[in-house]
PDB file of C-alpha atoms and ligand atoms in Angstrom:
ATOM      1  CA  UNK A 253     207.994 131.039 250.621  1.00 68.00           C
ATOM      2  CA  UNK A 254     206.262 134.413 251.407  1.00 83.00           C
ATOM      3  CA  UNK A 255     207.801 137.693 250.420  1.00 93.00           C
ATOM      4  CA  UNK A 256     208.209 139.046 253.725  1.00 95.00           C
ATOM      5  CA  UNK A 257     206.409 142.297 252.384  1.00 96.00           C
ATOM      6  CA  UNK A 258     203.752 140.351 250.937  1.00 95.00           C
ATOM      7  CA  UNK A 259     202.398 138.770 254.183  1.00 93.00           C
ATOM      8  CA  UNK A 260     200.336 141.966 254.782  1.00 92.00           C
ATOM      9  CA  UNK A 261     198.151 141.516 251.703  1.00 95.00           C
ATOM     10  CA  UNK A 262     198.326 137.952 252.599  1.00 94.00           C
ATOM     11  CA  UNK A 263     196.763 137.895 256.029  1.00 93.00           C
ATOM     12  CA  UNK A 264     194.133 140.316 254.323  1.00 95.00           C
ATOM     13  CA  UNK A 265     192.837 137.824 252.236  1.00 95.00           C
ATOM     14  CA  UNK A 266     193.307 135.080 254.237  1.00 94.00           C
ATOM     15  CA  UNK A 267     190.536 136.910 257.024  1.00 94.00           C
ATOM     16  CA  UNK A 268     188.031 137.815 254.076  1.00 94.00           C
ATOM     17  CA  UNK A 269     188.663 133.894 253.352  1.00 93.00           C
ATOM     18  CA  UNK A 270     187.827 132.933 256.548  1.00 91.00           C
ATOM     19  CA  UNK A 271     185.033 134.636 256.587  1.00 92.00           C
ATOM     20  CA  UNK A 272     183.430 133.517 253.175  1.00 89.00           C
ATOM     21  CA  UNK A 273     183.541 137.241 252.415  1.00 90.00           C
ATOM     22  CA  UNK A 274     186.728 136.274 249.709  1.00 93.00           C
ATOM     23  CA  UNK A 275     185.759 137.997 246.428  1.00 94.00           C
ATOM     24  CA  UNK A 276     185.431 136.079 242.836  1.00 95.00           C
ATOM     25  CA  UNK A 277     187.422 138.949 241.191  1.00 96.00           C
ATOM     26  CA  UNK A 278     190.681 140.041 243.187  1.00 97.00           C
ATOM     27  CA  UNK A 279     192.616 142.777 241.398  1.00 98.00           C
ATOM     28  CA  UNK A 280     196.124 143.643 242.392  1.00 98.00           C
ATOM     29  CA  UNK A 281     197.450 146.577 241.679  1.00 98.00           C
ATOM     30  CA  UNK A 282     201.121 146.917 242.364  1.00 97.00           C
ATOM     31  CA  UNK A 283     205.154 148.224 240.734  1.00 96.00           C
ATOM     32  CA  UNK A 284     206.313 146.393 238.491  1.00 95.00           C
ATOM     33  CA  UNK A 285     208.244 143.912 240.406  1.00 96.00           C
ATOM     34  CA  UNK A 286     206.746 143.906 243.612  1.00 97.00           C
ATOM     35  CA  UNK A 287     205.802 140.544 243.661  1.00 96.00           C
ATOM     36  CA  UNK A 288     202.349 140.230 242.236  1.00 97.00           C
ATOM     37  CA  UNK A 289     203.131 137.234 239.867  1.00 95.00           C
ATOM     38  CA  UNK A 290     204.088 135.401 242.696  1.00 94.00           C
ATOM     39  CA  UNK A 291     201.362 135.837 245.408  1.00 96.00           C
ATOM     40  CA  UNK A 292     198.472 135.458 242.783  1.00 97.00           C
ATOM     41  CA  UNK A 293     200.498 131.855 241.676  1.00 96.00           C
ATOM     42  CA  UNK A 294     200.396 131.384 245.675  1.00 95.00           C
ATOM     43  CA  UNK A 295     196.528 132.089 245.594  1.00 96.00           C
ATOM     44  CA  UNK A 296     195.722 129.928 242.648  1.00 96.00           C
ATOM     45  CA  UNK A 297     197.621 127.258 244.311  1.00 96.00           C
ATOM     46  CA  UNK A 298     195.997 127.397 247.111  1.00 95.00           C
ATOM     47  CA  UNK A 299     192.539 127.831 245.734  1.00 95.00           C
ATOM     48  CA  UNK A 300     193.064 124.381 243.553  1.00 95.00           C
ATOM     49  CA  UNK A 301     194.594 122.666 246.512  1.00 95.00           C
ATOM     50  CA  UNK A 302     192.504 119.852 247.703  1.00 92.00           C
ATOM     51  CA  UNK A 303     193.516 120.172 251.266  1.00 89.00           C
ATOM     52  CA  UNK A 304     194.470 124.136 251.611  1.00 84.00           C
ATOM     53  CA  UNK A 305     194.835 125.179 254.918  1.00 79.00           C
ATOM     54  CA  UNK A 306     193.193 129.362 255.112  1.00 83.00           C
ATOM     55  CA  UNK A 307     194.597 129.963 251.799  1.00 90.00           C
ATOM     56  CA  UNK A 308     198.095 127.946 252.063  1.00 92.00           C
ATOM     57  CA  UNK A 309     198.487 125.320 249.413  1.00 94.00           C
ATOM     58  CA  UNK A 310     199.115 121.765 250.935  1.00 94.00           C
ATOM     59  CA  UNK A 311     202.443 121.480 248.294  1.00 94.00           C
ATOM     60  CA  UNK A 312     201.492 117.795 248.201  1.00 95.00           C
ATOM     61  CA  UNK A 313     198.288 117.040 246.722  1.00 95.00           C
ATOM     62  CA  UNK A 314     197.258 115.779 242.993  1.00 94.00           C
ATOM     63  CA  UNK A 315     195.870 119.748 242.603  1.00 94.00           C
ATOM     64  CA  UNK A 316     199.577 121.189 244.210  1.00 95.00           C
ATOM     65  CA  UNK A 317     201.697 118.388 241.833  1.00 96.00           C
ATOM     66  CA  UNK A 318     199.909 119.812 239.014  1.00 95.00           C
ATOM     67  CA  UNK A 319     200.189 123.486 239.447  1.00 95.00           C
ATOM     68  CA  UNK A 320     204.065 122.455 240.475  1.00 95.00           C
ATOM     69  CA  UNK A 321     204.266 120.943 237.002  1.00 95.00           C
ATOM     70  CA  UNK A 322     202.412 123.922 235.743  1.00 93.00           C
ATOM     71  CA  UNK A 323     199.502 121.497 234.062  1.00 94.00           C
ATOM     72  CA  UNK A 324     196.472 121.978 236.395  1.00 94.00           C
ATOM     73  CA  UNK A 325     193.538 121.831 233.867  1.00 94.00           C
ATOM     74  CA  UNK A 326     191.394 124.269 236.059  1.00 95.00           C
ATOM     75  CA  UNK A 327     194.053 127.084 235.789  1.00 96.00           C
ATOM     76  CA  UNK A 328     194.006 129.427 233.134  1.00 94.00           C
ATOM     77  CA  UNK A 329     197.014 131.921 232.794  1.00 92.00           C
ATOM     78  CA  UNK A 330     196.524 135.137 230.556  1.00 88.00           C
ATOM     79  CA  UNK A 331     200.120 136.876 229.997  1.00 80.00           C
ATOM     80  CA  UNK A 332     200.344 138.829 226.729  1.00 81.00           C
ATOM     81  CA  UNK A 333     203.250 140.260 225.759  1.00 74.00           C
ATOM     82  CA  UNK A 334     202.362 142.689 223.047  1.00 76.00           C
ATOM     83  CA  UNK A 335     200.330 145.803 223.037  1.00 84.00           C
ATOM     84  CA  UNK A 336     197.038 144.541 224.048  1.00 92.00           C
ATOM     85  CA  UNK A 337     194.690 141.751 225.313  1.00 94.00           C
ATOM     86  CA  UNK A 338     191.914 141.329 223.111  1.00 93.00           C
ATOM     87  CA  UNK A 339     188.341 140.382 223.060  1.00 93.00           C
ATOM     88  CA  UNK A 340     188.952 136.228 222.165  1.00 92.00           C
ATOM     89  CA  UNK A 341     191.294 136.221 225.011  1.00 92.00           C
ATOM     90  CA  UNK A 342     188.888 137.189 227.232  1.00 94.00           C
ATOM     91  CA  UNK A 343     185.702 134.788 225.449  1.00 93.00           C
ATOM     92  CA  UNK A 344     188.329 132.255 226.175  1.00 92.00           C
ATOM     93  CA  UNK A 345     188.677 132.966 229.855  1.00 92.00           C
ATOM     94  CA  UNK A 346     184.427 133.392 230.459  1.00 91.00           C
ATOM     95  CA  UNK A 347     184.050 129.597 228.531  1.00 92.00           C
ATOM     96  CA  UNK A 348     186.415 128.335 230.277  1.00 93.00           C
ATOM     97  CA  UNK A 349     185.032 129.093 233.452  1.00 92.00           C
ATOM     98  CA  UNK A 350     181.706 127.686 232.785  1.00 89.00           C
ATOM     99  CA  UNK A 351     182.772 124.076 232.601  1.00 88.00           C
ATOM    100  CA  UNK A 352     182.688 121.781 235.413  1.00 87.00           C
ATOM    101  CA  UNK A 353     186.065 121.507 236.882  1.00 86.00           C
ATOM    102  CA  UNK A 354     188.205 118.600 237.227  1.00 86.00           C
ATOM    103  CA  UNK A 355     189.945 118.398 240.561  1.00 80.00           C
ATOM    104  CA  UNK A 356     188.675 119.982 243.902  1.00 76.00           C
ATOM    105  CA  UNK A 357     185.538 121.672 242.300  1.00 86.00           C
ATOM    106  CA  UNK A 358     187.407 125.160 241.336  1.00 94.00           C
ATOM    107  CA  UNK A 359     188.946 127.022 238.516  1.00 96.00           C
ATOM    108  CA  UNK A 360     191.129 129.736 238.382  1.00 97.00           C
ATOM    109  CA  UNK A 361     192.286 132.154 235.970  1.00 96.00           C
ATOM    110  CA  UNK A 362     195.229 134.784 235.817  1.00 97.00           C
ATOM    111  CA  UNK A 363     194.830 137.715 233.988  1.00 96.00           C
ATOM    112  CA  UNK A 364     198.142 139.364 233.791  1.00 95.00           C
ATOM    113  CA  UNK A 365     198.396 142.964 232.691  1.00 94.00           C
ATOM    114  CA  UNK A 366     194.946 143.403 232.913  1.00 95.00           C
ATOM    115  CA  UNK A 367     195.278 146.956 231.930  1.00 95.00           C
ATOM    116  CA  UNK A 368     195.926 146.253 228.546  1.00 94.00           C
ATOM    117  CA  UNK A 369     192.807 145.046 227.706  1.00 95.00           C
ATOM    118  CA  UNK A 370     190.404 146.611 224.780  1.00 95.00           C
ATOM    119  CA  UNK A 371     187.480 148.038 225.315  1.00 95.00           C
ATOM    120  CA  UNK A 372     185.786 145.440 223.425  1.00 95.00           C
ATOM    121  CA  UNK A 373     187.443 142.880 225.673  1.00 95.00           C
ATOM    122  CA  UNK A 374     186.746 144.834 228.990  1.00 95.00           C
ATOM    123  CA  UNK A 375     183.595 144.773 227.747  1.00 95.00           C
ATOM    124  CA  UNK A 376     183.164 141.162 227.191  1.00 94.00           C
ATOM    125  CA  UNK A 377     185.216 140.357 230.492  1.00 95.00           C
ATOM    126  CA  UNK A 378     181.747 142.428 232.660  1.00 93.00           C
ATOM    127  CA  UNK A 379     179.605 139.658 232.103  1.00 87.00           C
ATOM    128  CA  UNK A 380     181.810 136.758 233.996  1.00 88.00           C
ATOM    129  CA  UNK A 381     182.415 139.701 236.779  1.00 91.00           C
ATOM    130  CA  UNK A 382     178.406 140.231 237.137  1.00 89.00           C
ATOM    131  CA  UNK A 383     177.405 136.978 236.973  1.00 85.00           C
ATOM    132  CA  UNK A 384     180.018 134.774 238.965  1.00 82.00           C
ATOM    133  CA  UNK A 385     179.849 131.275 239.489  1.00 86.00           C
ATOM    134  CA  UNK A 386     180.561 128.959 242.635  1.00 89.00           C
ATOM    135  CA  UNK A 387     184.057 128.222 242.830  1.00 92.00           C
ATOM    136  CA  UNK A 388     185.301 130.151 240.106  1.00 94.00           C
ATOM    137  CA  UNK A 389     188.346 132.717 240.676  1.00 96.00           C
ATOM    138  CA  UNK A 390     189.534 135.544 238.508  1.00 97.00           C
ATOM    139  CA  UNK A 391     193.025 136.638 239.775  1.00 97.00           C
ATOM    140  CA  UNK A 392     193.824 139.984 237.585  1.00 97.00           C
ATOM    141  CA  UNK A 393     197.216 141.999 238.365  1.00 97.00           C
ATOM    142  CA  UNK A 394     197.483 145.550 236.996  1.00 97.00           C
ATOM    143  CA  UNK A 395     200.505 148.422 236.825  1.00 95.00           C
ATOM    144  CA  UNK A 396     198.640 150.786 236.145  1.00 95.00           C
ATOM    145  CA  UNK A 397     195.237 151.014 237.584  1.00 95.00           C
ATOM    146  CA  UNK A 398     193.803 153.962 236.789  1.00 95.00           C
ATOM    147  CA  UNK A 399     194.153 152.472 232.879  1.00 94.00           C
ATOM    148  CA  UNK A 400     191.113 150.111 233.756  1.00 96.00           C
ATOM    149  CA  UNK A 401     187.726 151.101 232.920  1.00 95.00           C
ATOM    150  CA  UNK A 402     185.140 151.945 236.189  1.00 96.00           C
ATOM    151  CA  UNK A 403     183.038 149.238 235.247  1.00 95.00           C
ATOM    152  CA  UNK A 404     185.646 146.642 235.741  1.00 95.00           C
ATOM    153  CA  UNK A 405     187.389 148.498 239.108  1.00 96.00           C
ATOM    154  CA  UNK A 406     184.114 148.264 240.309  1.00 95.00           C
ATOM    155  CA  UNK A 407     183.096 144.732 240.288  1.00 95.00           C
ATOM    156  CA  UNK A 408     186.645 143.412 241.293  1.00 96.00           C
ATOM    157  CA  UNK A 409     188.304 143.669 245.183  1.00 96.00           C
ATOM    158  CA  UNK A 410     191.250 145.521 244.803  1.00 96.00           C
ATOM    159  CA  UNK A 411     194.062 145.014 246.929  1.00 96.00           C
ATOM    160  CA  UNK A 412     197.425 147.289 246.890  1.00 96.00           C
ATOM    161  CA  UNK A 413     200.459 145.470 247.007  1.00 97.00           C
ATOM    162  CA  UNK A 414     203.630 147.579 247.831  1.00 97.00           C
ATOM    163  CA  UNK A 415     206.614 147.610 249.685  1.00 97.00           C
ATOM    164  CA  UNK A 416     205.347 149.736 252.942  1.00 94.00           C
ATOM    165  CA  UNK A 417     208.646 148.930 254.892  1.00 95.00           C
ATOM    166  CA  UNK A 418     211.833 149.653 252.884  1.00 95.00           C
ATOM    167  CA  UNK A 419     214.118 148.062 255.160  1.00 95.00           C
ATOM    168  CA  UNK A 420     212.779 144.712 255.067  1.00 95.00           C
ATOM    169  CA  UNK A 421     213.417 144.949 250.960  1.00 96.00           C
ATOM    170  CA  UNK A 422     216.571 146.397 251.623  1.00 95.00           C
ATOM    171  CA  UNK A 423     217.193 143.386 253.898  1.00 96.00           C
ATOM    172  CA  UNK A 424     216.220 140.904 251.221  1.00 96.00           C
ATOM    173  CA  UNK A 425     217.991 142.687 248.748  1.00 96.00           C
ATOM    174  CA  UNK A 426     221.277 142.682 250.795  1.00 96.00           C
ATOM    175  CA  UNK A 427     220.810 138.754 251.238  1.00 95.00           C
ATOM    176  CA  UNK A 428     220.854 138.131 247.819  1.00 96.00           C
ATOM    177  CA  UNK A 429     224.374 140.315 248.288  1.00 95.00           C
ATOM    178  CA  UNK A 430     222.895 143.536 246.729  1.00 95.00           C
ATOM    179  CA  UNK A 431     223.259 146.556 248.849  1.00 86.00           C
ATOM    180  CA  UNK A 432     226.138 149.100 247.490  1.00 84.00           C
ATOM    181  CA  UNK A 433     224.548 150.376 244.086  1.00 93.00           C
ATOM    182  CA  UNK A 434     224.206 154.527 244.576  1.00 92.00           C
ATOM    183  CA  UNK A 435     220.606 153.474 242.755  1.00 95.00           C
ATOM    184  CA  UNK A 436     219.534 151.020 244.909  1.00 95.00           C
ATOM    185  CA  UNK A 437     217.088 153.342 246.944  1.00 93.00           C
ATOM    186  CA  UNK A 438     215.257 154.426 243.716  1.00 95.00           C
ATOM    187  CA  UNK A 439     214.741 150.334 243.106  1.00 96.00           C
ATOM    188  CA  UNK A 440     213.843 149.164 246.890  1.00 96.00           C
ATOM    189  CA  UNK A 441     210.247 149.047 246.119  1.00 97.00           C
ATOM    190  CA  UNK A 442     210.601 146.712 243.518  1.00 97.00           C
ATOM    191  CA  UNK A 443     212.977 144.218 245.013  1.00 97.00           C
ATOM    192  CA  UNK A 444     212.028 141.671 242.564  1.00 97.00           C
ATOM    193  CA  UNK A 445     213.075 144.090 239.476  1.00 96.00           C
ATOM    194  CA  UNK A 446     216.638 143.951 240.744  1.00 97.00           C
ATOM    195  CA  UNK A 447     216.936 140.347 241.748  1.00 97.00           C
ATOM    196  CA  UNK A 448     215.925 139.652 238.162  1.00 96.00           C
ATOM    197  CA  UNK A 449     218.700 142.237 236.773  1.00 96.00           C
ATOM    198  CA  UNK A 450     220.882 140.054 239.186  1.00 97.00           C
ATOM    199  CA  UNK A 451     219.945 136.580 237.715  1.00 97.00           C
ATOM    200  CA  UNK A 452     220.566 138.264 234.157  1.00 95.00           C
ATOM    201  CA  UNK A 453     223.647 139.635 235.246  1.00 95.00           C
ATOM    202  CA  UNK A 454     222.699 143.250 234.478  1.00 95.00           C
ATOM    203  CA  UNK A 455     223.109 144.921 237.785  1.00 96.00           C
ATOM    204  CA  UNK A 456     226.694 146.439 235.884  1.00 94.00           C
ATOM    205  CA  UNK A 457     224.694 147.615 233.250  1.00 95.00           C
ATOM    206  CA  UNK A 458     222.596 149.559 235.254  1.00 96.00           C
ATOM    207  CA  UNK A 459     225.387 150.468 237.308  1.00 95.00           C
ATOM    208  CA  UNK A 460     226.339 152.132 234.012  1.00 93.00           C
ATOM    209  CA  UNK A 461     223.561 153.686 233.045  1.00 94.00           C
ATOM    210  CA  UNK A 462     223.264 154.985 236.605  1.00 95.00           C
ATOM    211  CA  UNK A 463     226.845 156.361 235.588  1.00 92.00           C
ATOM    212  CA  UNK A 464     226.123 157.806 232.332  1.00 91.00           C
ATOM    213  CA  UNK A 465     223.010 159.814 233.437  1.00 92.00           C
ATOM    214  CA  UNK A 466     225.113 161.321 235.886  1.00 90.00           C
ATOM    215  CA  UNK A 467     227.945 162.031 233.476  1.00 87.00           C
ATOM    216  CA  UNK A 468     225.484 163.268 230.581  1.00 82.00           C
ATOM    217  CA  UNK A 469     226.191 166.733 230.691  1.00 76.00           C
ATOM    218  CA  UNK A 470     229.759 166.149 230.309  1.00 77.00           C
ATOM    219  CA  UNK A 471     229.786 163.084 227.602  1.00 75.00           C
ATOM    220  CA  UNK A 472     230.057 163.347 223.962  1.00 73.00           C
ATOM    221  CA  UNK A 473     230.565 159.760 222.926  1.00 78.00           C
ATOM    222  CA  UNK A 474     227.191 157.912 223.324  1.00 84.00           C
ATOM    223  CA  UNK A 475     227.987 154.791 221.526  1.00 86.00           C
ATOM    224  CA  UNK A 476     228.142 152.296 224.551  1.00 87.00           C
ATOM    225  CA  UNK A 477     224.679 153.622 225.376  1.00 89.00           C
ATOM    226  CA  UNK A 478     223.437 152.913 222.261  1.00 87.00           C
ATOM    227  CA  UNK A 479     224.713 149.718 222.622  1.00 89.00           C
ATOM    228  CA  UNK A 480     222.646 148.896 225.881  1.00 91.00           C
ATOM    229  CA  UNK A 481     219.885 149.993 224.066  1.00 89.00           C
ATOM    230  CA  UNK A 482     219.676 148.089 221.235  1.00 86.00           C
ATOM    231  CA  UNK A 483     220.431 144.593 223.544  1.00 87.00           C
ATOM    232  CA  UNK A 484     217.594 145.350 225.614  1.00 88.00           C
ATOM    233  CA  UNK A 485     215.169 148.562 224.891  1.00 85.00           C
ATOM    234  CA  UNK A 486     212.926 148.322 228.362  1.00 86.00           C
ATOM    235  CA  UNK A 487     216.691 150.020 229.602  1.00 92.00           C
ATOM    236  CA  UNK A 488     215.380 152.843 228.131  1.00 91.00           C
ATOM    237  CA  UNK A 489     212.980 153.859 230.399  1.00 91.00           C
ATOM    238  CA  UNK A 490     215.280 153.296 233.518  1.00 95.00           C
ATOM    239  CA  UNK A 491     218.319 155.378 232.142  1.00 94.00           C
ATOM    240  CA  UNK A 492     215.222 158.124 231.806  1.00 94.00           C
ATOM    241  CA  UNK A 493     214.071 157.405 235.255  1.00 95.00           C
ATOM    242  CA  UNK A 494     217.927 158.244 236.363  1.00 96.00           C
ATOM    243  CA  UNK A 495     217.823 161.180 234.456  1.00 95.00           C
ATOM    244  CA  UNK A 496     214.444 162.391 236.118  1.00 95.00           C
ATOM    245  CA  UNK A 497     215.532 161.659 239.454  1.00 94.00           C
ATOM    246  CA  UNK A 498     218.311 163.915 238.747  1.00 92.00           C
ATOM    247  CA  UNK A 499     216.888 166.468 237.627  1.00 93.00           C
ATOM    248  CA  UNK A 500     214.468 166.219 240.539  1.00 94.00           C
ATOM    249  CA  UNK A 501     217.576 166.562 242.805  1.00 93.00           C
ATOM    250  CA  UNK A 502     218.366 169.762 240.928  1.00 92.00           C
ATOM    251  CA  UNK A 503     214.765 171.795 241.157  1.00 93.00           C
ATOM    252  CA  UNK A 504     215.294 171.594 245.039  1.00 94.00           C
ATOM    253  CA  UNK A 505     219.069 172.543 244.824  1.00 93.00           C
ATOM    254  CA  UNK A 506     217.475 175.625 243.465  1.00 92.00           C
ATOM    255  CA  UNK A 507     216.934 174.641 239.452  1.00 91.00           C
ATOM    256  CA  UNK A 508     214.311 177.536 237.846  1.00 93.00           C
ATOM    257  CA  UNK A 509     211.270 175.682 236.788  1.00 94.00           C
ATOM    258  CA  UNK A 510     210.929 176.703 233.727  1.00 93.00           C
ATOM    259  CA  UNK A 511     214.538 175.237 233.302  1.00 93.00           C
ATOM    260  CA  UNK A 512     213.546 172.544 234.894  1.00 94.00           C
ATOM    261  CA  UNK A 513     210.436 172.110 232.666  1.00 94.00           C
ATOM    262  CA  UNK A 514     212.152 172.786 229.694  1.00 93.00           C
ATOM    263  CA  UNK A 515     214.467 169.812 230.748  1.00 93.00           C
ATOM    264  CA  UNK A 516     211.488 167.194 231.800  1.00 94.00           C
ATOM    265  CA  UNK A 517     209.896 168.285 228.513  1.00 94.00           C
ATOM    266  CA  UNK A 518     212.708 166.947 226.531  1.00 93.00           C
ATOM    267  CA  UNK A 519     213.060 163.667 228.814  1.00 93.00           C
ATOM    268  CA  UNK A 520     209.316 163.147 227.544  1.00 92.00           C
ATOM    269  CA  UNK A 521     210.161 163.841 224.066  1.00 89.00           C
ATOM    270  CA  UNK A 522     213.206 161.095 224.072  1.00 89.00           C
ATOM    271  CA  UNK A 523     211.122 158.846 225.462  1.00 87.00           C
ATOM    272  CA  UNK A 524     208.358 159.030 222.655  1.00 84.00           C
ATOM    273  CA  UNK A 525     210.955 159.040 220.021  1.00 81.00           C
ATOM    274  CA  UNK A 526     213.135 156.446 221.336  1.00 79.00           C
ATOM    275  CA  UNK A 527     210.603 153.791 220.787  1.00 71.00           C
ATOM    276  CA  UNK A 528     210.335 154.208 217.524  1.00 72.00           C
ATOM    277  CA  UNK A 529     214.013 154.706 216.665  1.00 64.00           C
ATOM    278  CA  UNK A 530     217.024 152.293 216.569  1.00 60.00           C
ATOM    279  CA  UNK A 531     221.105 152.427 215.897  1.00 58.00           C
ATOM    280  CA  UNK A 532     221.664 155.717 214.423  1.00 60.00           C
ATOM    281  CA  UNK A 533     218.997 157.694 215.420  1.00 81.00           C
ATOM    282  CA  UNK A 534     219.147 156.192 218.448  1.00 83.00           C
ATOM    283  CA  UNK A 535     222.829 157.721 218.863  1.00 84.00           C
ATOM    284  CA  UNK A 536     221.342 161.115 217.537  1.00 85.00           C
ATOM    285  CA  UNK A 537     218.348 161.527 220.236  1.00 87.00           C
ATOM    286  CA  UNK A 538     220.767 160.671 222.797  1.00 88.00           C
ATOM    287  CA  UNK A 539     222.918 163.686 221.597  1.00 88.00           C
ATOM    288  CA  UNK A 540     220.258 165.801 221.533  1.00 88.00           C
ATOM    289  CA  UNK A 541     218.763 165.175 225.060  1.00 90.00           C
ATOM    290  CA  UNK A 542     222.485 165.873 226.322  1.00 90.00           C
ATOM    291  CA  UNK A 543     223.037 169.156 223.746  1.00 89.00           C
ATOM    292  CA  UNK A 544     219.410 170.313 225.640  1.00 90.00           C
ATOM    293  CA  UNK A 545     220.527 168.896 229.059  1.00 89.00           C
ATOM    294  CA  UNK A 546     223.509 170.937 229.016  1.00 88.00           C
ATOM    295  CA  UNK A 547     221.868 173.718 228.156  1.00 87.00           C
ATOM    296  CA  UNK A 548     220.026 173.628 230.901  1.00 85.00           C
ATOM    297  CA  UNK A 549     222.452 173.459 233.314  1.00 78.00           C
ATOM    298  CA  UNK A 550     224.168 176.747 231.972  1.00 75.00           C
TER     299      UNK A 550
HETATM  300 ZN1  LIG B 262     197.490 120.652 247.876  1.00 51.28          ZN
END
């Protein structure tokens, strides 16, 4: 199944495809929940399938059982979860590649989060970009693209993938029986984001925090918050993104930007702090965003 807002990018790549202009190294670039895992695990498929019709897996094959089963030997899939991919990760990935393949002639690999790569292993990763092989794929997916080095942009086809038409996410969304969060709108480009909060049964949580950034100003007792926090720390950065939205709304009801400044300044600060801190002092940087939040609104 194609994400309805994916079929754009799809088509795309299906005509350079077509037309044997389909590049070894195809970056994506895209929000966080967009839908890049998923169309680059739809290209791998159908660059392993044995019978692939432009770009469309068969489903069927001995290549499509084995991606199904998540087994193919000529798929690599690089998805680190700390702070950075590193130089052996990426010596893997180029030795890989240079042995024959074992089902329909070509290998692919997934570099996920290809941002967080080294120099080092940016470095190393140039050589399998300038000298590519016959039938051999490197499927990278970035958030942030202006992290990655100009040598590496440079040798890979980049291709934007983003929700252009907010009602068709809004659509999907309200199939899956989402549609009457206040916050949806801020979300709608990352539809996938907030099915996941769905499957995890979070969408109350953020419902909350949605809540509590409104009511900062006015609370004293942060504890739930903290609570939230401590369960799952990426909530962080969304409760800030509430915050900043807010406070976005308030510079064009007429906020003075240096107010305003003063405000985002401390927003930054909470962030920085807040990933180092936990329980207590967790409590006390909450507390002192609000104490300067209020302030701000005097
Ligand atoms: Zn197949």
């Amino acid at each position: 199944m194609m994400l309805p807002w994916l079929e754009n990018v799809h088509q795309q790549l299906m005509v350079s495809f077509a037309s044997g202009r389909f590049h070894h190294a195809q970056l994506f670039n895209g929000l966080e929940g967009v839908g890049k895992q998923l169309l680059v695990k739809q290209l791998a498929d159908a660059l392993l399938c044995v019978q692939a019709e432009s770009l469309i897996a068969c489903g069927q094959c001995k290549s499509c059982l084995l991606n199904q089963a998540d087994t193919h030997p000529d798929k690599r899939s690089i998805r680190v979860d700390g702070q950075s991919i590193g130089v052996d990760e990426i010596r893997e990935i180029s030795e890989f590649m240079q042995h024959s393949a074992a089902q329909n002639g070509n290998k692919v690999v997934v570099l996920q989060q290809c941002h967080k790569m080294t120099t080092a292993a940016a470095n190393a990763l140039l050589k399998t970009l300038e000298e590519p092989s016959a039938g051999r794929y490197l499927l990278l997916t970035t958030e942030h693209v202006s992290q990655l080095p100009a040598t590496v942009l440079s040798r890979c086809a980049r291709s934007d993938v983003k929700v252009t038409d907010t009602a068709v996410a809004k659509q999907w969304l309200a199939n899956l029986n989402i549609n009457d969060y206040s916050w949806l709108s801020l979300f709608v480009k990352q539809p996938l984001l907030v099915e996941k909060w769905q499957a995890d049964e979070q969408l109350g949580t953020i419902d909350l925090l949605y809540k509590f950034a409104t009511e900062i100003k006015d609370s004293h007792n942060f504890s739930a918050l903290v609570d939230i926090f401590s369960k799952d720390h990426a909530l962080i950065g969304i409760f800030v993104l509430f915050l900043t939205e807010q406070l976005k709304q308030q510079l064009i009801a007429g906020m003075d930007f240096f107010v305003y400044q003063k405000a985002q300044q401390a927003l930054t600060e909470f962030i920085h702090n807040s990933s180092k801190v936990l329980g207590l002092n967790l409590s006390l940087a909450i507390s002192r965003l609000a104490f300067t939040l209020r302030e701000c609104n005097k």
